[in-house]
Short mmCIF file of C-alpha atoms in Angstrom, two decimals:
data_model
loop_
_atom_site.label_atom_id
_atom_site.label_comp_id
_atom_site.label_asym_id
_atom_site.label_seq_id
_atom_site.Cartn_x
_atom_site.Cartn_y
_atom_site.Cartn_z
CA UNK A 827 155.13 94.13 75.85
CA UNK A 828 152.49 95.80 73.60
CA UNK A 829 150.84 94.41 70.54
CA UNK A 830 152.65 96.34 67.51
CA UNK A 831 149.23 95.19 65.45
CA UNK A 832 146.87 96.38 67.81
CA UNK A 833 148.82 100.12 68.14
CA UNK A 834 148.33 99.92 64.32
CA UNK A 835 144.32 100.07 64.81
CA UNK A 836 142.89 103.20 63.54
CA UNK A 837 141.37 105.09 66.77
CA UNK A 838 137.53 104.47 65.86
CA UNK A 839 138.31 100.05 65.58
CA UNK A 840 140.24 100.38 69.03
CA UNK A 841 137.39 102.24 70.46
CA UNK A 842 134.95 99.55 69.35
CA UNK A 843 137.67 96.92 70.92
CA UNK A 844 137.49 98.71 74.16
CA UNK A 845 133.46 98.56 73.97
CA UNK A 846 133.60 94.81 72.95
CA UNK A 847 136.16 94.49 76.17
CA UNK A 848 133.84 95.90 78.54
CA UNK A 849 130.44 94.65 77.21
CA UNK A 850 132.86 90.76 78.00
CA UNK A 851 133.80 92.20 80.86
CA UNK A 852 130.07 92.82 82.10
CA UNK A 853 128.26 89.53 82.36
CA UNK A 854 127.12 88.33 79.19
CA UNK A 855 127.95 84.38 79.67
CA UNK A 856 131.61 85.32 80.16
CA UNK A 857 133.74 87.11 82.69
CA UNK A 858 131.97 88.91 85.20
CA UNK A 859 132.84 92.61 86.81
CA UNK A 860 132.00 92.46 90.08
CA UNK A 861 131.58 96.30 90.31
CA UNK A 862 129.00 96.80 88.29
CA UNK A 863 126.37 96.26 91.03
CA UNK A 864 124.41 98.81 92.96
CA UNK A 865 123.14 98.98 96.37
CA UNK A 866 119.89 99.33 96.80
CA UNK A 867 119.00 100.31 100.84
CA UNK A 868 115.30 99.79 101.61
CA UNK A 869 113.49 102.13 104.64
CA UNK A 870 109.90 102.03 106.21
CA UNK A 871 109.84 104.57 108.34
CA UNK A 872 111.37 108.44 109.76
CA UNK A 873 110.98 110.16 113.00
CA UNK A 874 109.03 107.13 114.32
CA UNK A 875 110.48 106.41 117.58
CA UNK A 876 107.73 103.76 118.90
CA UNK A 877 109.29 101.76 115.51
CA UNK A 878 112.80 101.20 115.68
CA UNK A 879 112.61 97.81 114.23
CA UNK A 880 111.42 99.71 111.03
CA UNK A 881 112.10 102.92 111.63
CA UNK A 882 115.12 105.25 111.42
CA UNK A 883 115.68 108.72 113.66
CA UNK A 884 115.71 111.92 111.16
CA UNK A 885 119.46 112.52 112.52
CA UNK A 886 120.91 108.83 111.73
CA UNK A 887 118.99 110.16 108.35
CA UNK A 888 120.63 113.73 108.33
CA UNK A 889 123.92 111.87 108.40
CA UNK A 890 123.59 109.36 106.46
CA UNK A 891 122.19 111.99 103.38
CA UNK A 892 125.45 113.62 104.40
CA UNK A 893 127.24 110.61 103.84
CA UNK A 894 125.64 109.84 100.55
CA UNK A 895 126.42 113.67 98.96
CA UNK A 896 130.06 113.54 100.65
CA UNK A 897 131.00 110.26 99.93
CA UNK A 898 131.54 109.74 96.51
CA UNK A 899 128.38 108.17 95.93
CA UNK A 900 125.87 108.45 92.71
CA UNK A 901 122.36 108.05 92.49
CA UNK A 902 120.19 106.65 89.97
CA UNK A 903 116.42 106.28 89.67
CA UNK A 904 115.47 102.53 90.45
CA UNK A 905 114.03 102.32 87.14
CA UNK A 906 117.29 103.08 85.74
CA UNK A 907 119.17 101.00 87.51
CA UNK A 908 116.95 98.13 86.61
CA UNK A 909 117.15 98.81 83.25
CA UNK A 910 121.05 98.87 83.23
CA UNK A 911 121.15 95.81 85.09
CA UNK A 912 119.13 93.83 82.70
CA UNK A 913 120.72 95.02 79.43
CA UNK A 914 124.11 94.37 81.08
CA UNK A 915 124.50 97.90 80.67
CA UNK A 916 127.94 99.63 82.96
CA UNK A 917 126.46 101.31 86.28
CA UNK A 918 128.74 104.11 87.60
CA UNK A 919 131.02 102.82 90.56
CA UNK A 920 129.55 103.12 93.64
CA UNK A 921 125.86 103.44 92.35
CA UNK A 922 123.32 103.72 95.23
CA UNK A 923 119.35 103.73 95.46
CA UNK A 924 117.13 104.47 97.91
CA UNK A 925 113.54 102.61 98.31
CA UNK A 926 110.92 103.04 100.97
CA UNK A 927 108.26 100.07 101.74
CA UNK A 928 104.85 101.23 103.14
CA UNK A 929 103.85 104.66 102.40
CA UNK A 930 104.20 105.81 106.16
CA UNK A 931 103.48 109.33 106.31
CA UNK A 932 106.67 110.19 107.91
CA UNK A 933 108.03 109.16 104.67
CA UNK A 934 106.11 112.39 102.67
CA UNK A 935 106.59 114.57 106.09
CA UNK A 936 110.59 113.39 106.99
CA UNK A 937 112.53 111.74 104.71
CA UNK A 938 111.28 112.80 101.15
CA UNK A 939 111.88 116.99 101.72
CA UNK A 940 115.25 116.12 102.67
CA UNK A 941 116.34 113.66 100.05
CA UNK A 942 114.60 116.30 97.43
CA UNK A 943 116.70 119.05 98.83
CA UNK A 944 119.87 116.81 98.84
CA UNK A 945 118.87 115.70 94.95
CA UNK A 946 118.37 112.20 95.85
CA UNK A 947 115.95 109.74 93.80
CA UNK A 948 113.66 108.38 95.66
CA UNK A 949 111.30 104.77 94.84
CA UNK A 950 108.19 104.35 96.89
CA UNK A 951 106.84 100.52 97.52
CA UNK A 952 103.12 101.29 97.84
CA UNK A 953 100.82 98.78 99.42
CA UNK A 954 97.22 100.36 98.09
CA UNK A 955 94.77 99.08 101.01
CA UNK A 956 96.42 101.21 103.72
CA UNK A 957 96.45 104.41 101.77
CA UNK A 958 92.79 103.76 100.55
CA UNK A 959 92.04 103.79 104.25
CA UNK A 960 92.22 107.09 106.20
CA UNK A 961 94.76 107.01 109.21
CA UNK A 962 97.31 109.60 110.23
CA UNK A 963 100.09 106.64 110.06
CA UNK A 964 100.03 106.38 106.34
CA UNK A 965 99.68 108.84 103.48
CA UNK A 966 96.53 109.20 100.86
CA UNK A 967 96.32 108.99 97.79
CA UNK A 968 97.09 113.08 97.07
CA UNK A 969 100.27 112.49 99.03
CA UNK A 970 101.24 109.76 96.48
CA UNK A 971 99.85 111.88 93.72
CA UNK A 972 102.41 115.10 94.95
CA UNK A 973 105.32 112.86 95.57
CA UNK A 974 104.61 111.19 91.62
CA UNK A 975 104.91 114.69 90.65
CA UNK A 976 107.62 115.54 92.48
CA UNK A 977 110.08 113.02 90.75
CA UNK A 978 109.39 110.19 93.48
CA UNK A 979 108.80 106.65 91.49
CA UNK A 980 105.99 105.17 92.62
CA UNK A 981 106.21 101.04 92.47
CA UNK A 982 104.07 98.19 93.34
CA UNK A 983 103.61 96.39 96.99
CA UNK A 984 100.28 94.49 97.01
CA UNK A 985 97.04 95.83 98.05
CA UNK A 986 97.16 94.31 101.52
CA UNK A 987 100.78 93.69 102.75
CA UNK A 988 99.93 90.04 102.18
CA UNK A 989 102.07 87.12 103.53
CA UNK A 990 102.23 85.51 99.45
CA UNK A 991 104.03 82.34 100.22
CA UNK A 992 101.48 81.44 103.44
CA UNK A 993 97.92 83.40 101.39
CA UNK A 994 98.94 80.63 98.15
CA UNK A 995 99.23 81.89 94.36
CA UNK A 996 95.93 81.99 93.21
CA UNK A 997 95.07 84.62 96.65
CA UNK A 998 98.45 86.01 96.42
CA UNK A 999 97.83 87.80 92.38
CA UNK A 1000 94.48 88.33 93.21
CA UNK A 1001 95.53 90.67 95.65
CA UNK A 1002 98.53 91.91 93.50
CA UNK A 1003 95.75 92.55 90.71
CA UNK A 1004 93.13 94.20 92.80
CA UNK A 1005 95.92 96.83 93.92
CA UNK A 1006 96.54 97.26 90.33
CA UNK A 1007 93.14 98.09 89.58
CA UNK A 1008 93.45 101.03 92.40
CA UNK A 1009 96.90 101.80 90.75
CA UNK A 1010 95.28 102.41 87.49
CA UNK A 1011 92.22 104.21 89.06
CA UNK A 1012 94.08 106.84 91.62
CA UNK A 1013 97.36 107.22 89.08
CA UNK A 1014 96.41 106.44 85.39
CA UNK A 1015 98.94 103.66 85.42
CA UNK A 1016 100.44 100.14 86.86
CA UNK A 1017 103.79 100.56 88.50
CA UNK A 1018 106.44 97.98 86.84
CA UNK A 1019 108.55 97.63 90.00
CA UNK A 1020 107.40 95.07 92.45
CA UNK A 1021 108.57 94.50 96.26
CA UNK A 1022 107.55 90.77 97.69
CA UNK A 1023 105.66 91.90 101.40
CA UNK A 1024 107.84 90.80 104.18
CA UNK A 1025 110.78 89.75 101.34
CA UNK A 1026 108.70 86.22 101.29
CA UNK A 1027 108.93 84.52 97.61
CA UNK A 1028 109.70 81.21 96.08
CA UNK A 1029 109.50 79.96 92.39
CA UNK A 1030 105.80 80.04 92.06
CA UNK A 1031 105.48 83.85 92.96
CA UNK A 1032 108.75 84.60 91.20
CA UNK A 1033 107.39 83.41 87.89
CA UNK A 1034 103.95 84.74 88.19
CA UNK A 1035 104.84 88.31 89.18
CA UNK A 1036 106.96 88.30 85.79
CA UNK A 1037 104.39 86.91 83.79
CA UNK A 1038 102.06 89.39 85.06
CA UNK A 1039 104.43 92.37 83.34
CA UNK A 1040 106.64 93.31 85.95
CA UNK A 1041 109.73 94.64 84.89
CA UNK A 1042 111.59 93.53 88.40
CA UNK A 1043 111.09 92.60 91.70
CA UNK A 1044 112.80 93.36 95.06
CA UNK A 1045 113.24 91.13 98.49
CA UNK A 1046 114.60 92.04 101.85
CA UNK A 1047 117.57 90.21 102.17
CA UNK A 1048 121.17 91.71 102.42
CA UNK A 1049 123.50 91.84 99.54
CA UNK A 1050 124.12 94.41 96.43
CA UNK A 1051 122.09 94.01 92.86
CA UNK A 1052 123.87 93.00 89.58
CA UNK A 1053 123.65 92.07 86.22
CA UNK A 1054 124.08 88.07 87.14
CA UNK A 1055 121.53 87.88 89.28
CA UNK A 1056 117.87 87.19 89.17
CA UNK A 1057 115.88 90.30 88.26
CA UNK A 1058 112.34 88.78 90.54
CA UNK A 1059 114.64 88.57 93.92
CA UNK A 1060 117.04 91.51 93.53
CA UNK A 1061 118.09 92.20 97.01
CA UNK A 1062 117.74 95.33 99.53
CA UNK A 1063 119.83 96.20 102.49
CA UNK A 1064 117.44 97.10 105.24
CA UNK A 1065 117.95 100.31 107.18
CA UNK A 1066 116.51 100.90 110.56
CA UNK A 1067 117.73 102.21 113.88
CA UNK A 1068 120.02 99.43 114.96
CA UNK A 1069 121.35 98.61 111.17
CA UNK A 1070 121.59 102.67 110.81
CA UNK A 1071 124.82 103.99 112.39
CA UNK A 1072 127.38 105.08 110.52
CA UNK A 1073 129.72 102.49 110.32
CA UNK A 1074 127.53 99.70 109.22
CA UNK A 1075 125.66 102.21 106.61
CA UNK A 1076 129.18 103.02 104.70
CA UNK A 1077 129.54 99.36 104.43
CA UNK A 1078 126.35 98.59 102.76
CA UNK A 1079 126.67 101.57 101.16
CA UNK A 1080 129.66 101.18 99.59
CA UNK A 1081 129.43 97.48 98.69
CA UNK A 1082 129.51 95.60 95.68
CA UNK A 1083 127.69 91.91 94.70
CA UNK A 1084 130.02 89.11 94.93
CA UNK A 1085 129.61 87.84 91.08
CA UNK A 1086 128.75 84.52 91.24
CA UNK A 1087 126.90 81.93 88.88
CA UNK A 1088 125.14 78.54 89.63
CA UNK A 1089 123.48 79.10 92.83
CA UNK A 1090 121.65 76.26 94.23
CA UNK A 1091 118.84 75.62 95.86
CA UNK A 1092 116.61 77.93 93.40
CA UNK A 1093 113.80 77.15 95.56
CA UNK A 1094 114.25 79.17 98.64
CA UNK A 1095 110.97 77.54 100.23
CA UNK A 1096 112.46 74.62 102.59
CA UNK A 1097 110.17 71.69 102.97
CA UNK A 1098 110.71 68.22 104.35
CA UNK A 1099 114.18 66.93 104.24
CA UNK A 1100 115.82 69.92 102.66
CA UNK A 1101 116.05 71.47 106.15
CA UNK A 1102 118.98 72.85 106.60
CA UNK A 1103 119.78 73.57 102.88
CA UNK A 1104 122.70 71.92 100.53
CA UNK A 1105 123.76 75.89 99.44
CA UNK A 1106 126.43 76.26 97.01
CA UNK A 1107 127.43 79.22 94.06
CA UNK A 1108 130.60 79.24 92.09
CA UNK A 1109 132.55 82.08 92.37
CA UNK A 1110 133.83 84.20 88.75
CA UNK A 1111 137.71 83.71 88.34
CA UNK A 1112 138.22 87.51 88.55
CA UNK A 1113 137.71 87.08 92.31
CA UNK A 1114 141.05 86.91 94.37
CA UNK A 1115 141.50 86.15 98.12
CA UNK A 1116 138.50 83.16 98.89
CA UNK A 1117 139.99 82.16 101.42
CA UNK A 1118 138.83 85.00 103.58
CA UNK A 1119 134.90 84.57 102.46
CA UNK A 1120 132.78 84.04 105.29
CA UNK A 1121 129.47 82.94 104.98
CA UNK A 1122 126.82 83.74 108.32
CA UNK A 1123 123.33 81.64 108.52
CA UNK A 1124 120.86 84.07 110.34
CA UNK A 1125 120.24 81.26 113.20
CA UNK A 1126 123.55 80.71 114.15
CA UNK A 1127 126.05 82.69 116.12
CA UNK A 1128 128.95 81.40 114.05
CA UNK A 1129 129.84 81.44 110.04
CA UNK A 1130 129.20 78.02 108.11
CA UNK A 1131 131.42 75.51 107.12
CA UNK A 1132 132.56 76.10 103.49
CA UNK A 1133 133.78 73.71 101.53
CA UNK A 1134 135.94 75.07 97.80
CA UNK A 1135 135.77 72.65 95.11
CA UNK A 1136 137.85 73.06 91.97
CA UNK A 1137 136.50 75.88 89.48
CA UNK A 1138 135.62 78.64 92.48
CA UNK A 1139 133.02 75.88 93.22
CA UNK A 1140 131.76 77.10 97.20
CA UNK A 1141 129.44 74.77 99.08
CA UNK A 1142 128.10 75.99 102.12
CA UNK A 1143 127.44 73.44 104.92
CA UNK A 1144 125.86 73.62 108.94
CA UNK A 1145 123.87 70.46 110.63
CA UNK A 1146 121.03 72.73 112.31
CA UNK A 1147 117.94 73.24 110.36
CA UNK A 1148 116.45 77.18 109.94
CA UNK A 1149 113.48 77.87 112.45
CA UNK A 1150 110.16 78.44 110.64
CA UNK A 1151 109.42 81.96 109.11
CA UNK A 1152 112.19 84.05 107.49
CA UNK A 1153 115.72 83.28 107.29
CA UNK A 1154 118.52 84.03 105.14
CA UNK A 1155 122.40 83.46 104.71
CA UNK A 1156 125.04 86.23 104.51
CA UNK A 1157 128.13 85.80 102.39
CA UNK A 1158 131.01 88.22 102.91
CA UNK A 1159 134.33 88.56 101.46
CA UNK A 1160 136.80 92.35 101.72
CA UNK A 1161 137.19 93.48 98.11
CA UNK A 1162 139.89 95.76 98.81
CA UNK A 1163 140.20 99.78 99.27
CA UNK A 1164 137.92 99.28 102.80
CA UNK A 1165 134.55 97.76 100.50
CA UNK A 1166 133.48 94.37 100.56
CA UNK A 1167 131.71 92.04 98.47
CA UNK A 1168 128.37 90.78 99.69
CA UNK A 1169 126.14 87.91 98.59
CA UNK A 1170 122.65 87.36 100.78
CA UNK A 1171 120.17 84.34 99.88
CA UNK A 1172 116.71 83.68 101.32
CA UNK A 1173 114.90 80.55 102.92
CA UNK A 1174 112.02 80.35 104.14
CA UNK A 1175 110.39 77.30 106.60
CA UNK A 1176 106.56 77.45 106.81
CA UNK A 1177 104.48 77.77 109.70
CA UNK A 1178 106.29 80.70 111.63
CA UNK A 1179 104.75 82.97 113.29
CA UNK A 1180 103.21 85.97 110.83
CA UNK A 1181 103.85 89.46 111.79
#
């Protein structure tokens, strides 16, 4: 039945009701919409067959640009969609961005002609020792300087591709500050946009990096960026030859961040007894269907036990602890219309092996 006083409002006060709707509907402390999220897909490497961990063969990449322009995708700067996310500002549906870790020089010789030609943004993560050093694996610093003028956004990856968590804070910004200082020299500027080497992070870094002026920073772990969560872990979906066939790339592509609020642990770092972790989120009220939400710890061969508390209230429970190095935890849930809403968390045990 409709409201007879609200069909009385003049057109501009029901416009500004629609705006106060959607700026509620976006999360803002209340109700969250869980399409408002982008998905951010991360490379390393194009045409480098001797790589496939990290790399990805120019035709999974001719399709999946196909994919992207045919597929009722749009593309924003990073930058952009940074910006949006932290003013809680409306992303279009379906928003995508690509980022590339490294500065490979398959990524100025490859990928980067054909995402220009295709009128795709492109970020680059640039770690500054590599590039300062001449090798025909990486580009210099007048490939950087062309790709900065060709509309590529150049952001910030360390000066040595450091392991931060294992190197300790004080080493870790020493070596984000002395790749600033080649920034500044080579460029004229700092990049605002951070990527964590390897995806590692905890608190300590977390903090730091955004103290230090970053505007955001990115990890390595699965799952689509939004407005609710944490702008100094915003997550990436890795692409490389065996995550880079089609089917798996118009799922990432097309998902969308399961909005959730309260996620414990906020340390990802697992120490002493909190081995495996006690990992739990609550779930907004706009999501339907929970009882289909899977959630897959990267160890195990087999989704978690989930326990659903009143309120949306998910805990997520297994008995066997992470290995040491890099792990993570995969939540999954169908969001209807063949998309799927995705939340990925990080842990990390100390003492694996580095790489």
């Amino acid at each position: 039945m409709r409201n007879r006083a609200t069909m009385k409002l003049p057109i501009k006060h029901l416009r500004a009701l629609f705006a106060a709707l959607l700026a509620f509907a976006t999360f803002s402390g209340g109700a969250l919409l869980a399409d408002q999220s982008a998905a951010i897909l991360l490379y390393h490497r194009f045409g480098e067959d001797d790589y496939p961990s990290t790399n990805v063969r120019l035709e999974q990449l001719d399709a999946q640009i196909k994919e992207l322009k045919e597929g009722g995708y749009n593309f924003l700067p990073l930058g952009e969609i940074v910006r949006r996310l932290k003013a809680n500002e409306a992303l279009p549906e379906r928003t995508v961005a690509i980022t590339v870790d490294d500065a490979y020089k398959s990524v100025a010789d490859n990928a980067w002609p054909r995402l220009k030609r295709a009128g795709i943004p492109m970020t680059l993560f640039v770690s500054t020792e590599p590039v300062d050093s001449p090798s025909s694996n990486y580009m210099d610093w007048d490939d950087v300087r062309r790709l900065h003028s060709e509309g590529v956004e150049i952001a910030h990856h360390t000066a040595t591709h450091l392991h931060m968590i294992e190197a300790g804070l004080e080493a870790a910004m020493a070596d984000v500050r002395t790749a600033s200082a080649r920034f500044e020299a080579e460029l004229g500027f700092v990049p605002t946009l951070f990527a964590y080497p390897y995806g590692e992070y905890n608190i300590e870094l977390k903090t730091a990096i955004e103290k230090e002026g970053f505007t955001a920073a990115f990890a390595q772990v699965s799952g689509a960026a939004a407005a609710w969560g944490d702008p100094y872990s915003l997550p990436r979906f890795p692409v490389n030859e065996r995550y880079g066939e089609m089917d798996r790339f118009k799922l990432i592509a097309g998902t969308m961040a399961l909005p959730v609020s309260d996620v414990v642990p906020l340390e990802p770092v697992l120490v002493d007894d909190r081995n495996p972790p006690l990992f739990g989120f609550t779930v907004d009220d706009s999501v339907r269907g929970l009882s289909a939400l899977a959630c897959y710890p990267s160890h195990l061969g087999k989704p978690a036990e989930l326990l659903t508390l009143e309120g949306n209230r998910i805990e997520v429970r297994f008995k066997e602890p992470f290995p040491k190095g890099r792990n993570r935890i995969n939540c999954t849930l169908p969001a209807g219309q063949g998309r799927w809403y995705w939340l990925g968390q990080f842990f990390y045990v100390p003492g694996g092996v580095l790489d």
